[in-house]
Short mmCIF file of the C-alpha atoms (twelve columns), coordinates in Angstrom:
data_MODEL
# 
_entry.id   MODEL 
# 
loop_
_atom_site.group_PDB 
_atom_site.id 
_atom_site.type_symbol 
_atom_site.label_atom_id 
_atom_site.label_alt_id 
_atom_site.label_comp_id 
_atom_site.label_asym_id 
_atom_site.label_seq_id 
_atom_site.Cartn_x 
_atom_site.Cartn_y 
_atom_site.Cartn_z 
_atom_site.pdbx_PDB_model_num 
ATOM 1   C CA . ILE A 1   0.041   -0.026  -0.005 1 
ATOM 2   C CA . ALA A 2   3.172   1.899   -0.906 1 
ATOM 3   C CA . ARG A 3   1.663   4.581   -3.021 1 
ATOM 4   C CA . HIS A 4   -0.847  5.308   -0.863 1 
ATOM 5   C CA . GLY A 5   1.358   5.629   2.122  1 
ATOM 6   C CA . ILE A 6   0.274   3.227   4.051  1 
ATOM 7   C CA . GLN A 7   2.336   1.519   6.600  1 
ATOM 8   C CA . GLY A 8   1.281   -1.894  9.398  1 
ATOM 9   C CA . ARG A 9   2.699   -0.462  13.009 1 
ATOM 10  C CA . ARG A 10  2.701   -3.026  15.534 1 
ATOM 11  C CA . VAL A 11  1.408   -1.937  18.802 1 
ATOM 12  C CA . SER A 12  1.140   -5.222  21.289 1 
ATOM 13  C CA . SER A 13  2.509   -8.122  21.931 1 
ATOM 14  C CA . PRO A 14  3.602   -11.694 20.273 1 
ATOM 15  C CA . ARG A 15  1.814   -14.715 20.654 1 
ATOM 16  C CA . LEU A 16  4.682   -16.910 22.501 1 
ATOM 17  C CA . SER A 17  5.285   -20.232 21.003 1 
ATOM 18  C CA . GLN A 18  3.235   -22.420 23.431 1 
ATOM 19  C CA . GLY A 19  -0.163  -20.344 22.619 1 
ATOM 20  C CA . GLY A 20  0.504   -16.847 23.752 1 
ATOM 21  C CA . PHE A 21  0.006   -13.559 22.504 1 
ATOM 22  C CA . PHE A 22  -1.853  -12.392 19.952 1 
ATOM 23  C CA . HIS A 23  -4.904  -11.693 22.512 1 
ATOM 24  C CA . GLU A 24  -4.935  -8.464  20.148 1 
ATOM 25  C CA . GLU A 25  -3.745  -7.061  16.974 1 
ATOM 26  C CA . ARG A 26  -3.890  -3.679  16.342 1 
ATOM 27  C CA . PHE A 27  -2.267  -2.320  12.822 1 
ATOM 28  C CA . GLY A 28  -2.591  1.577   12.017 1 
ATOM 29  C CA . HIS A 29  -2.902  1.846   8.434  1 
ATOM 30  C CA . ASN A 30  -2.188  5.577   7.816  1 
ATOM 31  C CA . THR A 31  -2.613  7.127   4.046  1 
ATOM 32  C CA . ARG A 32  -2.010  10.778  2.660  1 
ATOM 33  C CA . SER A 33  -5.803  11.007  2.823  1 
ATOM 34  C CA . PRO A 34  -7.455  11.271  6.685  1 
ATOM 35  C CA . ARG A 35  -10.526 9.908   5.619  1 
ATOM 36  C CA . THR A 36  -8.599  6.378   5.145  1 
ATOM 37  C CA . ARG A 37  -7.049  6.276   8.249  1 
ATOM 38  C CA . LYS A 38  -8.199  3.126   10.117 1 
ATOM 39  C CA . ALA A 39  -6.875  1.082   12.560 1 
ATOM 40  C CA . ILE A 40  -7.311  -2.624  11.889 1 
ATOM 41  C CA . LYS A 41  -8.020  -4.981  14.814 1 
ATOM 42  C CA . PHE A 42  -7.534  -8.705  15.212 1 
ATOM 43  C CA . ARG A 43  -8.677  -10.868 18.256 1 
ATOM 44  C CA . SER A 44  -9.029  -14.827 19.169 1 
ATOM 45  C CA . PRO A 45  -12.066 -16.936 18.015 1 
ATOM 46  C CA . MET A 46  -12.362 -20.094 18.281 1 
ATOM 47  C CA . ALA A 47  -9.937  -22.425 15.780 1 
ATOM 48  C CA . ARG A 48  -12.232 -24.197 12.702 1 
ATOM 49  C CA . ARG A 49  -10.754 -26.347 9.782  1 
ATOM 50  C CA . GLY A 50  -12.269 -25.480 6.181  1 
ATOM 51  C CA . PRO A 51  -10.296 -25.047 3.063  1 
ATOM 52  C CA . ALA A 52  -7.719  -22.363 2.203  1 
ATOM 53  C CA . PRO A 53  -8.042  -22.001 -1.444 1 
ATOM 54  C CA . THR A 54  -5.447  -18.942 -2.229 1 
ATOM 55  C CA . ILE A 55  -2.652  -20.820 -0.190 1 
ATOM 56  C CA . PRO A 56  -0.873  -23.961 -0.572 1 
ATOM 57  C CA . PRO A 57  -2.465  -27.042 2.251  1 
ATOM 58  C CA . PRO A 58  -2.483  -26.069 5.631  1 
ATOM 59  C CA . ALA A 59  -0.214  -28.005 8.093  1 
ATOM 60  C CA . PRO A 60  -1.886  -30.931 10.409 1 
ATOM 61  C CA . SER A 61  -3.657  -28.833 13.471 1 
ATOM 62  C CA . PRO A 62  -2.043  -28.448 16.335 1 
ATOM 63  C CA . ARG A 63  -4.553  -31.222 17.880 1 
ATOM 64  C CA . SER A 64  -2.765  -33.742 15.733 1 
ATOM 65  C CA . VAL A 65  0.678   -32.336 15.805 1 
ATOM 66  C CA . PRO A 66  2.977   -34.502 18.919 1 
ATOM 67  C CA . LEU A 67  4.205   -31.918 21.591 1 
ATOM 68  C CA . PRO A 68  7.434   -32.239 23.080 1 
ATOM 69  C CA . PRO A 69  7.064   -32.640 26.987 1 
ATOM 70  C CA . PRO A 70  7.773   -29.805 29.139 1 
ATOM 71  C CA . SER A 71  11.628  -28.629 28.985 1 
ATOM 72  C CA . SER A 72  13.420  -30.540 32.035 1 
ATOM 73  C CA . GLY A 73  13.947  -27.602 33.960 1 
ATOM 74  C CA . THR A 74  10.152  -27.461 34.970 1 
ATOM 75  C CA . HIS A 75  9.399   -27.884 38.297 1 
ATOM 76  C CA . LEU A 76  7.089   -31.035 38.916 1 
ATOM 77  C CA . PRO A 77  5.941   -32.259 42.225 1 
ATOM 78  C CA . GLN A 78  3.230   -35.269 41.173 1 
ATOM 79  C CA . PRO A 79  -0.177  -33.504 42.864 1 
ATOM 80  C CA . PRO A 80  -2.328  -35.573 45.397 1 
ATOM 81  C CA . ASP A 81  -4.693  -36.835 43.525 1 
ATOM 82  C CA . GLY A 82  -2.021  -38.415 40.681 1 
ATOM 83  C CA . VAL A 83  -1.826  -37.034 37.839 1 
ATOM 84  C CA . SER A 84  1.490   -36.618 36.738 1 
ATOM 85  C CA . VAL A 85  2.705   -32.197 35.873 1 
ATOM 86  C CA . VAL A 86  4.164   -32.997 32.853 1 
ATOM 87  C CA . ALA A 87  1.013   -34.735 31.170 1 
ATOM 88  C CA . ALA A 88  -1.382  -31.851 32.795 1 
ATOM 89  C CA . ALA A 89  1.113   -29.696 31.058 1 
ATOM 90  C CA . GLN A 90  1.397   -30.801 27.459 1 
ATOM 91  C CA . LEU A 91  -2.172  -31.355 27.404 1 
ATOM 92  C CA . LEU A 92  -2.496  -27.327 28.824 1 
ATOM 93  C CA . ASP A 93  0.070   -26.198 25.717 1 
ATOM 94  C CA . ARG A 94  -1.723  -28.425 23.083 1 
ATOM 95  C CA . LEU A 95  -5.317  -26.648 23.968 1 
ATOM 96  C CA . ALA A 96  -3.523  -23.459 24.230 1 
ATOM 97  C CA . LEU A 97  -2.159  -23.792 20.416 1 
ATOM 98  C CA . ALA A 98  -5.669  -24.646 19.371 1 
ATOM 99  C CA . ASP A 99  -7.303  -21.315 20.431 1 
ATOM 100 C CA . GLU A 100 -8.907  -22.615 23.924 1 
ATOM 101 C CA . SER A 101 -7.122  -20.505 26.231 1 
ATOM 102 C CA . GLY A 102 -11.010 -20.238 27.492 1 
ATOM 103 C CA . PHE A 103 -10.811 -23.868 28.746 1 
ATOM 104 C CA . VAL A 104 -7.427  -23.826 29.897 1 
ATOM 105 C CA . VAL A 105 -8.091  -20.670 31.926 1 
ATOM 106 C CA . GLY A 106 -11.103 -22.235 33.751 1 
ATOM 107 C CA . TRP A 107 -9.937  -25.560 34.543 1 
ATOM 108 C CA . LEU A 108 -6.612  -24.021 36.127 1 
ATOM 109 C CA . GLU A 109 -9.212  -21.829 38.271 1 
ATOM 110 C CA . THR A 110 -11.032 -24.794 39.265 1 
ATOM 111 C CA . LEU A 111 -8.039  -26.622 40.584 1 
ATOM 112 C CA . ARG A 112 -6.394  -23.484 41.911 1 
ATOM 113 C CA . ALA A 113 -9.923  -23.436 43.836 1 
ATOM 114 C CA . ALA A 114 -10.188 -26.624 45.345 1 
ATOM 115 C CA . ARG A 115 -5.734  -26.726 46.169 1 
ATOM 116 C CA . GLY A 116 -5.614  -23.405 47.333 1 
ATOM 117 C CA . LYS A 117 -2.463  -22.573 44.890 1 
ATOM 118 C CA . LEU A 118 -0.509  -24.067 41.652 1 
ATOM 119 C CA . ASP A 119 2.243   -25.748 41.197 1 
ATOM 120 C CA . PRO A 120 4.572   -23.322 39.153 1 
ATOM 121 C CA . ALA A 121 4.205   -25.388 36.086 1 
ATOM 122 C CA . PHE A 122 0.398   -24.085 36.524 1 
ATOM 123 C CA . ALA A 123 0.785   -20.716 37.060 1 
ATOM 124 C CA . VAL A 124 2.398   -18.999 34.367 1 
ATOM 125 C CA . ARG A 125 0.036   -21.158 32.232 1 
ATOM 126 C CA . LEU A 126 -2.712  -19.672 34.155 1 
ATOM 127 C CA . LEU A 127 -1.205  -16.355 33.413 1 
ATOM 128 C CA . ARG A 128 -0.381  -17.054 29.748 1 
ATOM 129 C CA . ALA A 129 -4.362  -18.066 29.187 1 
ATOM 130 C CA . TYR A 130 -5.551  -14.787 31.023 1 
ATOM 131 C CA . ARG A 131 -3.716  -12.937 28.147 1 
ATOM 132 C CA . ASP A 132 -4.519  -15.218 25.483 1 
ATOM 133 C CA . THR A 133 -8.477  -14.912 26.676 1 
ATOM 134 C CA . GLY A 134 -8.184  -10.934 27.190 1 
ATOM 135 C CA . ARG A 135 -8.561  -11.155 30.801 1 
ATOM 136 C CA . LEU A 136 -5.693  -8.424  31.348 1 
ATOM 137 C CA . ASP A 137 -6.303  -7.440  34.610 1 
ATOM 138 C CA . ARG A 138 -6.371  -11.228 35.744 1 
ATOM 139 C CA . ALA A 139 -2.847  -11.269 34.697 1 
ATOM 140 C CA . ARG A 140 -1.316  -8.518  35.843 1 
ATOM 141 C CA . GLU A 141 -2.984  -9.679  39.228 1 
ATOM 142 C CA . LEU A 142 -1.703  -13.094 39.413 1 
ATOM 143 C CA . ALA A 143 2.046   -11.474 38.044 1 
ATOM 144 C CA . HIS A 144 1.585   -9.707  40.994 1 
ATOM 145 C CA . SER A 145 0.606   -12.148 43.428 1 
ATOM 146 C CA . LEU A 146 3.732   -14.551 42.565 1 
ATOM 147 C CA . PRO A 147 7.041   -14.084 44.090 1 
ATOM 148 C CA . GLN A 148 9.267   -11.805 42.614 1 
ATOM 149 C CA . ALA A 149 12.237  -14.760 42.940 1 
ATOM 150 C CA . PRO A 150 10.082  -17.440 43.595 1 
ATOM 151 C CA . THR A 151 12.220  -20.154 45.601 1 
ATOM 152 C CA . GLY A 152 11.613  -23.575 44.974 1 
ATOM 153 C CA . TRP A 153 10.932  -22.959 41.230 1 
ATOM 154 C CA . GLY A 154 12.824  -24.864 38.574 1 
ATOM 155 C CA . SER A 155 14.722  -22.660 36.093 1 
ATOM 156 C CA . ILE A 156 11.997  -23.256 33.244 1 
ATOM 157 C CA . ASP A 157 9.024   -21.618 35.178 1 
ATOM 158 C CA . LEU A 158 11.437  -18.915 36.587 1 
ATOM 159 C CA . ALA A 159 12.153  -17.678 32.746 1 
ATOM 160 C CA . ARG A 160 8.771   -18.381 31.603 1 
ATOM 161 C CA . LEU A 161 7.445   -15.915 34.973 1 
ATOM 162 C CA . ALA A 162 9.809   -13.304 33.755 1 
ATOM 163 C CA . ILE A 163 8.369   -13.284 30.296 1 
ATOM 164 C CA . GLU A 164 5.113   -13.438 31.003 1 
ATOM 165 C CA . ARG A 165 5.443   -10.272 33.338 1 
ATOM 166 C CA . ALA A 166 8.057   -8.922  30.196 1 
ATOM 167 C CA . VAL A 167 4.993   -8.793  27.976 1 
ATOM 168 C CA . LEU A 168 2.864   -7.346  30.854 1 
ATOM 169 C CA . ALA A 169 5.245   -4.301  30.809 1 
ATOM 170 C CA . THR A 170 5.456   -4.330  27.055 1 
ATOM 171 C CA . ILE A 171 1.727   -4.425  26.744 1 
ATOM 172 C CA . ASP A 172 1.416   -1.627  29.421 1 
ATOM 173 C CA . GLY A 173 4.070   0.484   27.820 1 
ATOM 174 C CA . ARG A 174 6.449   -0.164  30.375 1 
ATOM 175 C CA . ALA A 175 9.785   -0.782  28.344 1 
ATOM 176 C CA . GLU A 176 12.251  -0.585  31.300 1 
ATOM 177 C CA . HIS A 177 11.065  -2.996  33.735 1 
ATOM 178 C CA . ALA A 178 9.839   -5.433  30.120 1 
ATOM 179 C CA . GLU A 179 13.751  -4.904  29.078 1 
ATOM 180 C CA . ALA A 180 14.563  -5.823  33.028 1 
ATOM 181 C CA . GLU A 181 12.301  -8.873  33.163 1 
ATOM 182 C CA . LEU A 182 13.697  -9.990  29.436 1 
ATOM 183 C CA . LYS A 183 17.084  -9.800  31.259 1 
ATOM 184 C CA . ALA A 184 16.771  -11.980 34.328 1 
ATOM 185 C CA . ALA A 185 14.748  -14.807 32.046 1 
ATOM 186 C CA . ALA A 186 18.072  -14.578 29.699 1 
ATOM 187 C CA . ARG A 187 20.101  -15.218 33.303 1 
ATOM 188 C CA . VAL A 188 17.990  -17.919 33.867 1 
ATOM 189 C CA . LEU A 189 17.999  -20.112 30.544 1 
ATOM 190 C CA . ALA A 190 21.516  -19.647 30.430 1 
ATOM 191 C CA . THR A 191 22.029  -22.192 32.991 1 
ATOM 192 C CA . VAL A 192 19.838  -25.278 31.661 1 
ATOM 193 C CA . ALA A 193 21.409  -27.958 30.219 1 
ATOM 194 C CA . SER A 194 22.157  -27.912 26.386 1 
ATOM 195 C CA . GLY A 195 19.103  -28.359 24.426 1 
ATOM 196 C CA . ALA A 196 16.036  -27.036 27.401 1 
ATOM 197 C CA . GLY A 197 14.375  -23.984 27.175 1 
ATOM 198 C CA . GLN A 198 14.660  -23.933 23.769 1 
ATOM 199 C CA . ARG A 199 10.811  -22.913 23.148 1 
ATOM 200 C CA . GLU A 200 11.202  -20.348 26.097 1 
ATOM 201 C CA . GLN A 201 14.258  -18.820 24.035 1 
ATOM 202 C CA . LEU A 202 12.022  -18.163 21.260 1 
ATOM 203 C CA . ASP A 203 9.529   -17.038 23.302 1 
ATOM 204 C CA . ARG A 204 12.517  -14.494 24.794 1 
ATOM 205 C CA . ASN A 205 13.489  -13.184 21.276 1 
ATOM 206 C CA . LEU A 206 9.912   -12.846 20.321 1 
ATOM 207 C CA . VAL A 207 9.334   -10.463 23.065 1 
ATOM 208 C CA . LEU A 208 12.419  -8.807  22.203 1 
ATOM 209 C CA . ALA A 209 11.794  -7.834  19.111 1 
ATOM 210 C CA . GLN A 210 8.254   -6.750  20.198 1 
ATOM 211 C CA . LEU A 211 9.870   -4.688  22.624 1 
ATOM 212 C CA . GLU A 212 12.003  -2.950  20.365 1 
ATOM 213 C CA . LEU A 213 9.697   -2.394  17.600 1 
ATOM 214 C CA . LYS A 214 7.919   -0.213  20.129 1 
ATOM 215 C CA . ARG A 215 11.468  1.343   20.665 1 
ATOM 216 C CA . ASN A 216 11.750  2.619   16.880 1 
ATOM 217 C CA . ARG A 217 14.661  0.016   16.971 1 
ATOM 218 C CA . VAL A 218 14.255  -1.580  14.114 1 
ATOM 219 C CA . GLU A 219 17.647  -3.169  13.822 1 
ATOM 220 C CA . GLN A 220 17.835  -4.276  17.203 1 
ATOM 221 C CA . ALA A 221 14.197  -6.131  16.457 1 
ATOM 222 C CA . GLN A 222 15.584  -7.166  13.454 1 
ATOM 223 C CA . GLU A 223 18.570  -8.971  15.210 1 
ATOM 224 C CA . ALA A 224 16.101  -10.851 17.888 1 
ATOM 225 C CA . LEU A 225 13.727  -11.674 15.304 1 
ATOM 226 C CA . LYS A 226 16.937  -13.733 13.587 1 
ATOM 227 C CA . LEU A 227 17.409  -15.245 16.540 1 
ATOM 228 C CA . ALA A 228 13.719  -16.560 16.986 1 
ATOM 229 C CA . GLU A 229 13.818  -17.679 13.602 1 
ATOM 230 C CA . HIS A 230 16.811  -20.069 13.976 1 
ATOM 231 C CA . VAL A 231 15.548  -21.370 17.402 1 
ATOM 232 C CA . ALA A 232 12.115  -22.180 15.912 1 
ATOM 233 C CA . GLU A 233 13.543  -23.867 12.768 1 
ATOM 234 C CA . ARG A 234 16.052  -25.923 15.422 1 
ATOM 235 C CA . LEU A 235 11.999  -26.986 17.022 1 
ATOM 236 C CA . GLU A 236 10.803  -29.002 14.086 1 
ATOM 237 C CA . ASP A 237 7.167   -28.170 14.764 1 
ATOM 238 C CA . GLY A 238 4.773   -26.122 12.043 1 
ATOM 239 C CA . ALA A 239 2.498   -24.371 14.890 1 
ATOM 240 C CA . TRP A 240 5.483   -22.712 16.536 1 
ATOM 241 C CA . ARG A 241 6.349   -21.145 13.865 1 
ATOM 242 C CA . VAL A 242 3.432   -19.564 13.303 1 
ATOM 243 C CA . ALA A 243 4.191   -16.349 15.291 1 
ATOM 244 C CA . VAL A 244 7.302   -15.999 14.071 1 
ATOM 245 C CA . GLU A 245 6.361   -15.786 10.516 1 
ATOM 246 C CA . MET A 246 3.636   -13.128 11.236 1 
ATOM 247 C CA . THR A 247 6.107   -11.180 13.571 1 
ATOM 248 C CA . LEU A 248 8.970   -11.022 10.738 1 
ATOM 249 C CA . GLY A 249 5.892   -9.779  8.058  1 
ATOM 250 C CA . GLN A 250 5.063   -7.209  10.627 1 
ATOM 251 C CA . LEU A 251 8.818   -6.176  10.632 1 
ATOM 252 C CA . ALA A 252 8.990   -6.609  7.153  1 
ATOM 253 C CA . MET A 253 6.531   -4.280  7.086  1 
ATOM 254 C CA . ARG A 254 7.996   -1.483  8.890  1 
ATOM 255 C CA . LEU A 255 11.164  -1.747  6.474  1 
ATOM 256 C CA . GLY A 256 9.323   -1.063  3.557  1 
ATOM 257 C CA . GLU A 257 9.658   -4.558  2.076  1 
ATOM 258 C CA . PRO A 258 5.787   -5.626  1.455  1 
ATOM 259 C CA . GLU A 259 6.613   -8.285  -0.830 1 
ATOM 260 C CA . ASN A 260 9.345   -9.844  1.845  1 
ATOM 261 C CA . ALA A 261 5.968   -9.324  4.392  1 
ATOM 262 C CA . ALA A 262 3.513   -11.492 1.782  1 
ATOM 263 C CA . ARG A 263 6.073   -14.437 2.046  1 
ATOM 264 C CA . HIS A 264 6.002   -14.548 5.481  1 
ATOM 265 C CA . TYR A 265 2.330   -14.197 5.908  1 
ATOM 266 C CA . THR A 266 1.503   -17.093 3.427  1 
ATOM 267 C CA . GLY A 267 4.142   -18.540 5.433  1 
ATOM 268 C CA . ALA A 268 2.089   -18.016 8.414  1 
ATOM 269 C CA . LEU A 269 -1.307  -19.708 6.397  1 
ATOM 270 C CA . ALA A 270 0.825   -22.625 5.345  1 
ATOM 271 C CA . ARG A 271 1.224   -23.834 9.233  1 
ATOM 272 C CA . SER A 272 -1.782  -22.512 10.699 1 
ATOM 273 C CA . PRO A 273 -5.643  -23.993 10.804 1 
ATOM 274 C CA . ALA A 274 -7.184  -23.251 8.553  1 
ATOM 275 C CA . ARG A 275 -10.503 -21.220 9.772  1 
ATOM 276 C CA . GLY A 276 -8.626  -20.276 13.015 1 
ATOM 277 C CA . ASN A 277 -7.382  -17.132 14.742 1 
ATOM 278 C CA . ALA A 278 -4.670  -16.904 13.076 1 
ATOM 279 C CA . ALA A 279 -5.527  -17.690 9.645  1 
ATOM 280 C CA . MET A 280 -7.771  -14.697 10.051 1 
ATOM 281 C CA . ASN A 281 -4.553  -12.254 11.134 1 
ATOM 282 C CA . ALA A 282 -2.676  -14.057 8.410  1 
ATOM 283 C CA . HIS A 283 -5.032  -13.571 6.022  1 
ATOM 284 C CA . GLY A 284 -5.696  -9.821  6.914  1 
ATOM 285 C CA . ASN A 285 -1.742  -9.091  6.637  1 
ATOM 286 C CA . ALA A 286 -1.208  -10.885 3.646  1 
ATOM 287 C CA . ALA A 287 -4.207  -8.863  2.243  1 
ATOM 288 C CA . LEU A 288 -2.506  -5.770  3.001  1 
ATOM 289 C CA . ALA A 289 1.102   -6.780  1.925  1 
ATOM 290 C CA . LEU A 290 -0.124  -7.919  -1.717 1 
ATOM 291 C CA . GLY A 291 -2.083  -4.696  -1.753 1 
ATOM 292 C CA . ALA A 292 1.239   -2.484  -1.711 1 
ATOM 293 C CA . ILE A 293 2.639   -4.682  -4.253 1 
ATOM 294 C CA . GLY A 294 0.081   -4.045  -7.022 1 
ATOM 295 C CA . ARG A 295 -1.386  -7.473  -6.840 1 
ATOM 296 C CA . ALA A 296 -5.029  -6.592  -6.096 1 
ATOM 297 C CA . SER A 297 -6.531  -9.880  -7.179 1 
ATOM 298 C CA . ASP A 298 -4.501  -11.664 -4.579 1 
ATOM 299 C CA . ALA A 299 -5.232  -9.436  -1.912 1 
ATOM 300 C CA . ARG A 300 -9.232  -9.460  -2.344 1 
ATOM 301 C CA . GLU A 301 -8.887  -13.366 -2.119 1 
ATOM 302 C CA . HIS A 302 -7.184  -12.942 1.238  1 
ATOM 303 C CA . ALA A 303 -9.464  -10.147 2.676  1 
ATOM 304 C CA . LYS A 304 -12.612 -12.258 1.523  1 
ATOM 305 C CA . GLN A 305 -10.801 -15.018 3.294  1 
ATOM 306 C CA . ALA A 306 -10.713 -13.048 6.302  1 
ATOM 307 C CA . ILE A 307 -13.771 -12.035 6.265  1 
ATOM 308 C CA . GLN A 308 -15.301 -15.481 6.183  1 
ATOM 309 C CA . ILE A 309 -13.241 -16.449 9.096  1 
ATOM 310 C CA . ALA A 310 -14.768 -13.804 11.023 1 
ATOM 311 C CA . ALA A 311 -17.968 -14.168 10.349 1 
ATOM 312 C CA . GLU A 312 -18.501 -18.005 10.721 1 
ATOM 313 C CA . SER A 313 -15.932 -17.880 14.388 1 
ATOM 314 C CA . ARG A 314 -17.812 -14.521 15.994 1 
ATOM 315 C CA . ALA A 315 -19.844 -12.073 13.773 1 
ATOM 316 C CA . GLY A 316 -20.099 -8.308  15.057 1 
ATOM 317 C CA . TRP A 317 -17.367 -5.519  15.114 1 
ATOM 318 C CA . ARG A 318 -14.559 -8.299  14.175 1 
ATOM 319 C CA . HIS A 319 -16.274 -9.385  11.057 1 
ATOM 320 C CA . ALA A 320 -16.701 -5.390  10.910 1 
ATOM 321 C CA . ASP A 321 -12.742 -4.827  11.065 1 
ATOM 322 C CA . ALA A 322 -11.971 -7.647  8.214  1 
ATOM 323 C CA . TYR A 323 -13.744 -5.570  6.498  1 
ATOM 324 C CA . ASP A 324 -11.949 -2.884  6.408  1 
ATOM 325 C CA . VAL A 325 -9.090  -5.152  5.808  1 
ATOM 326 C CA . LEU A 326 -10.813 -5.231  2.172  1 
ATOM 327 C CA . ALA A 327 -11.889 -1.685  1.843  1 
ATOM 328 C CA . ILE A 328 -8.069  -0.571  2.024  1 
ATOM 329 C CA . VAL A 329 -7.213  -3.213  -0.203 1 
ATOM 330 C CA . GLU A 330 -9.577  -1.200  -2.855 1 
ATOM 331 C CA . ILE A 331 -8.348  1.998   -2.103 1 
ATOM 332 C CA . ALA A 332 -4.209  0.748   -2.850 1 
ATOM 333 C CA . ALA A 333 -6.004  -0.345  -5.824 1 
ATOM 334 C CA . ASP A 334 -7.649  2.830   -6.793 1 
ATOM 335 C CA . LYS A 335 -11.102 1.533   -6.688 1 
ATOM 336 C CA . PRO A 336 -12.934 4.360   -4.239 1 
ATOM 337 C CA . ALA A 337 -15.874 3.537   -4.767 1 
ATOM 338 C CA . ASP A 338 -15.177 -0.204  -4.225 1 
ATOM 339 C CA . ALA A 339 -14.074 0.754   -0.820 1 
ATOM 340 C CA . LEU A 340 -16.764 2.516   0.016  1 
# 
C-alpha cells in the first residue's frame, strides 16, 4: 500500500510459541488522506477448519501434532491425585495452541480453588491463558501475587514467569521493566542444560523483538527476530513457526518490504489451522501486503477469507474490521467506490 502511504504498525504483544499472545492485534494503516486512516483489529475466535484456496494446504492442526514434553528444568511435583504435572502441562500447551485458552482458564481456576495454590508449571500457564483470553487485569493480578524471585521453582518456570511479566510490561508501555524481565529470563536460561528451554528462548526473542519495535529500534528487532527464527527451525514443529512468520511479516512492513512481508504471512497461513484465529490474522495482513505491491486480485481473495473466518467464528465488530481490510485493499487499487 506503498503508493498510498499505508504502513503497518504493531502496538501490542506477540503470540508466544506455546499459545501466547496475539490476544489483540492492532495495526495503524496511515494514508495520505485523513479519511482513509483506520486501525484494523483482530482478536481470538475459536479455531475452525476448512479449505484455504489461496495458499498451500495447511499443516496439521495442533491437535494432531505431537508436542514435546515440558523442558527438563520445569518444577514437577506430583499432585495428590497422582496425575502427572508433565502430562497435564503438555495437554494445557496443546489446548493453548488450539485456541482453547478459555478452557485452560476454567480448568486451572477450578484447580486453584480446590488446592488453594497452583504448582509453578500451572501458575505460568494460567497467567498466559488470562492474556490469551483478554483478561489482562487478571493476568496483572496473578503476576503481582507471585513472588518476585520465587524459591523452589525450576529454571524453566522461572524463565517463563519473567517472560510473562515482560509481555505485560510491554503491553502497559513499561519498556524498562520489560527489558529487565527479559534480561532475567536470559540469565536463567543460560543455566539450563544444553537443548533445554528452546521454546522459552523462542518466546524471549519474540518478546524482545516486539519491545524493540515499540522503541523504533528496527535493527535490534531484526536481530532478535533472526534469533527467534533460528530457534524455531530447531524445534521442527510447524505450530511454533506461526508467530515467528507473523512477526517477521510485521517487521518487513515496517521496513517498507511488503513483498517480503507477504511471503512471511503466507508462510504463517501454511502452518495454521485453516479456519482459526491465526489464519484470520494472516489473511488480513497478507491482503494488505499484497495490495501494497499491486496484486489486487490476490489481496481481495485474502481479505475475503478473513471476512469469512470472522463471520463464521464470531460475528460483530471483528467481522466489520475484516471488511475494513478489504476497503483498504480497494483504496490501494484505486477503486474508492468499491472501498466505500
